[in-house]
Amino acid sequence: MTADLQTKKAPFVIEWRDGFKIGIAQVDQEHRHLFTLVRALNLASVDHTVDELLDYVVTHFSNEQEMMEKSGYPAFEQHLKLHEEFAAQVGDFLGSDQAWSEERVQDLRRFLNKWLIGHIMTHDLRFGKWLASRPVVSAPVAPVVRKPSGFFARLFGAR
């Protein structure tokens, strides 16, 4: 095998699966879209795709947090901390002076997929089960379309 073939790895791609559903239609739809954006990361369009991904993460986190807060989810504050820690990790990764390369794009994709799956299958699923167990389930929150503000805007810069 030549050195070129050894260094070129297949892209790290994880597809959305129904097994990732948490039982809240809006959240599941948003998670599915996040997987689509992560899958779209490639060297040719990384800057544009990262901008789109960050904007959508802000929207998704805002929607999810609003649902949790309005429903009285007891672990809301802990969940909010997880979102803030994620934002800080992404900020550290993107704040690097390192130029984009195929390997760096794959590292970002790998990190995002691993985090998404771990977060969805533990923390978001826990929220989905808690919400489903409630005697009165509130109507889903209408998706928020807003400019990033607060913590995420400070971290990622207003877009």
Coordinates of C-alpha atoms in Angstrom, one line a residue:
M1 CA 0.0 0.0 0.0
T2 CA 1.3 3.5 -0.8
A3 CA 1.8 6.2 1.8
D4 CA -1.0 8.2 0.1
L5 CA -3.5 5.4 0.5
Q6 CA -2.5 4.9 4.1
T7 CA -3.0 8.5 5.0
K8 CA -6.3 8.9 3.3
K9 CA -9.0 7.6 5.5
A10 CA -12.7 7.3 4.7
P11 CA -14.7 10.2 6.2
F12 CA -16.0 9.6 9.7
V13 CA -19.8 9.7 9.1
I14 CA -22.6 8.6 11.4
E15 CA -26.0 8.6 10.0
W16 CA -29.2 9.4 11.9
R17 CA -31.0 6.3 13.2
D18 CA -34.4 6.0 14.7
G19 CA -32.7 4.5 17.8
F20 CA -31.6 8.1 18.5
K21 CA -35.2 9.3 19.0
I22 CA -36.1 10.6 22.4
G23 CA -39.8 10.8 21.8
I24 CA -40.2 14.5 21.4
A25 CA -40.9 15.2 17.7
Q26 CA -39.4 18.7 17.5
V27 CA -36.3 17.7 19.4
D28 CA -35.9 14.5 17.3
Q29 CA -36.3 16.5 14.1
E30 CA -33.7 19.0 15.2
H31 CA -31.3 16.3 16.2
R32 CA -31.7 14.7 12.8
H33 CA -30.8 18.0 11.2
L34 CA -27.7 18.3 13.4
F35 CA -26.5 14.9 12.1
T36 CA -27.2 16.2 8.5
L37 CA -25.1 19.3 9.1
V38 CA -22.2 17.3 10.7
R39 CA -22.3 14.9 7.8
A40 CA -22.0 17.9 5.4
L41 CA -18.7 19.0 6.9
N42 CA -16.0 18.8 4.3
L43 CA -12.8 20.7 3.6
A44 CA -14.2 22.6 0.6
S45 CA -17.1 24.2 2.5
V46 CA -16.0 23.9 6.1
D47 CA -16.2 27.6 7.0
H48 CA -19.8 27.9 5.7
T49 CA -20.9 24.6 7.1
V50 CA -19.4 25.4 10.6
D51 CA -21.3 28.8 10.6
E52 CA -24.5 27.1 9.7
L53 CA -24.0 24.4 12.3
L54 CA -23.2 26.9 15.0
D55 CA -26.3 28.9 14.2
Y56 CA -28.5 25.8 14.3
V57 CA -26.9 24.5 17.5
V58 CA -27.9 27.9 19.1
T59 CA -31.5 27.5 17.8
H60 CA -31.7 23.8 18.9
F61 CA -30.3 24.5 22.4
S62 CA -32.6 27.5 22.8
N63 CA -35.6 25.4 21.8
E64 CA -34.7 22.4 24.0
Q65 CA -33.9 24.6 27.0
E66 CA -37.1 26.5 26.7
M67 CA -39.0 23.2 26.6
M68 CA -37.2 22.0 29.7
E69 CA -37.7 25.3 31.6
K70 CA -41.4 25.5 30.7
S71 CA -42.1 21.9 31.7
G72 CA -40.4 22.3 35.0
Y73 CA -37.7 19.7 34.2
P74 CA -35.9 19.1 37.5
A75 CA -32.5 18.6 35.8
F76 CA -32.7 21.8 33.7
E77 CA -29.8 23.6 35.3
Q78 CA -27.5 20.6 34.9
H79 CA -28.6 20.2 31.3
L80 CA -27.9 23.8 30.6
K81 CA -24.4 23.3 32.0
L82 CA -23.8 20.5 29.6
H83 CA -24.8 22.7 26.7
E84 CA -22.4 25.4 28.0
E85 CA -19.5 22.9 28.4
F86 CA -20.1 21.7 24.8
A87 CA -20.1 25.3 23.5
A88 CA -16.8 25.9 25.4
Q89 CA -15.2 22.8 23.9
V90 CA -16.3 23.8 20.3
G91 CA -15.1 27.3 21.0
D92 CA -11.7 25.9 22.0
F93 CA -11.5 23.7 18.9
L94 CA -12.5 26.5 16.5
G95 CA -10.4 29.1 18.3
S96 CA -7.3 27.2 17.3
D97 CA -4.9 28.9 14.9
Q98 CA -4.6 25.6 13.1
A99 CA -5.5 25.7 9.4
W100 CA -8.3 23.5 8.2
S101 CA -7.1 20.2 6.7
E102 CA -9.0 17.0 5.9
E103 CA -7.7 15.6 9.2
R104 CA -8.9 18.6 11.2
V105 CA -12.4 18.4 9.6
Q106 CA -12.6 14.7 10.4
D107 CA -11.5 15.4 14.0
L108 CA -14.3 18.0 14.3
R109 CA -16.8 15.6 12.8
R110 CA -15.7 12.8 15.1
F111 CA -16.0 15.0 18.2
L112 CA -19.4 16.3 17.2
N113 CA -20.8 12.9 16.4
K114 CA -19.5 11.4 19.6
W115 CA -20.8 14.3 21.7
L116 CA -24.2 14.3 20.0
I117 CA -24.8 10.5 20.4
G118 CA -23.6 10.5 24.0
H119 CA -25.7 13.5 24.9
I120 CA -28.8 12.4 23.1
M121 CA -28.7 8.8 24.4
T122 CA -28.2 9.9 28.0
H123 CA -29.3 13.4 28.9
D124 CA -31.8 14.1 26.2
L125 CA -33.3 10.7 26.4
R126 CA -33.7 11.2 30.2
F127 CA -35.6 14.4 29.5
G128 CA -37.8 12.6 26.9
K129 CA -38.7 9.9 29.3
W130 CA -39.4 12.4 32.1
L131 CA -41.6 14.5 29.9
A132 CA -43.5 11.4 28.7
S133 CA -44.1 10.4 32.3
R134 CA -45.8 13.7 33.1
P135 CA -49.6 13.5 33.6
V136 CA -50.1 16.6 31.5
V137 CA -47.7 17.1 28.6
S138 CA -47.4 20.6 27.3
A139 CA -47.7 21.3 23.6
P140 CA -44.3 21.5 22.0
V141 CA -42.6 24.8 21.9
A142 CA -42.7 26.5 18.4
P143 CA -39.2 26.5 16.9
V144 CA -37.3 29.6 17.7
V145 CA -35.7 31.5 14.9
R146 CA -33.5 34.1 16.5
K147 CA -30.0 35.5 16.3
P148 CA -27.6 34.0 18.7
S149 CA -27.5 35.9 22.0
G150 CA -26.2 35.5 25.5
F151 CA -23.6 32.9 26.2
F152 CA -23.4 31.4 22.6
A153 CA -23.2 34.8 21.0
R154 CA -20.3 35.8 23.2
L155 CA -18.6 32.5 22.6
F156 CA -19.1 32.2 18.9
G157 CA -19.6 35.9 18.0
A158 CA -22.9 37.2 16.6
R159 CA -23.5 36.1 13.1

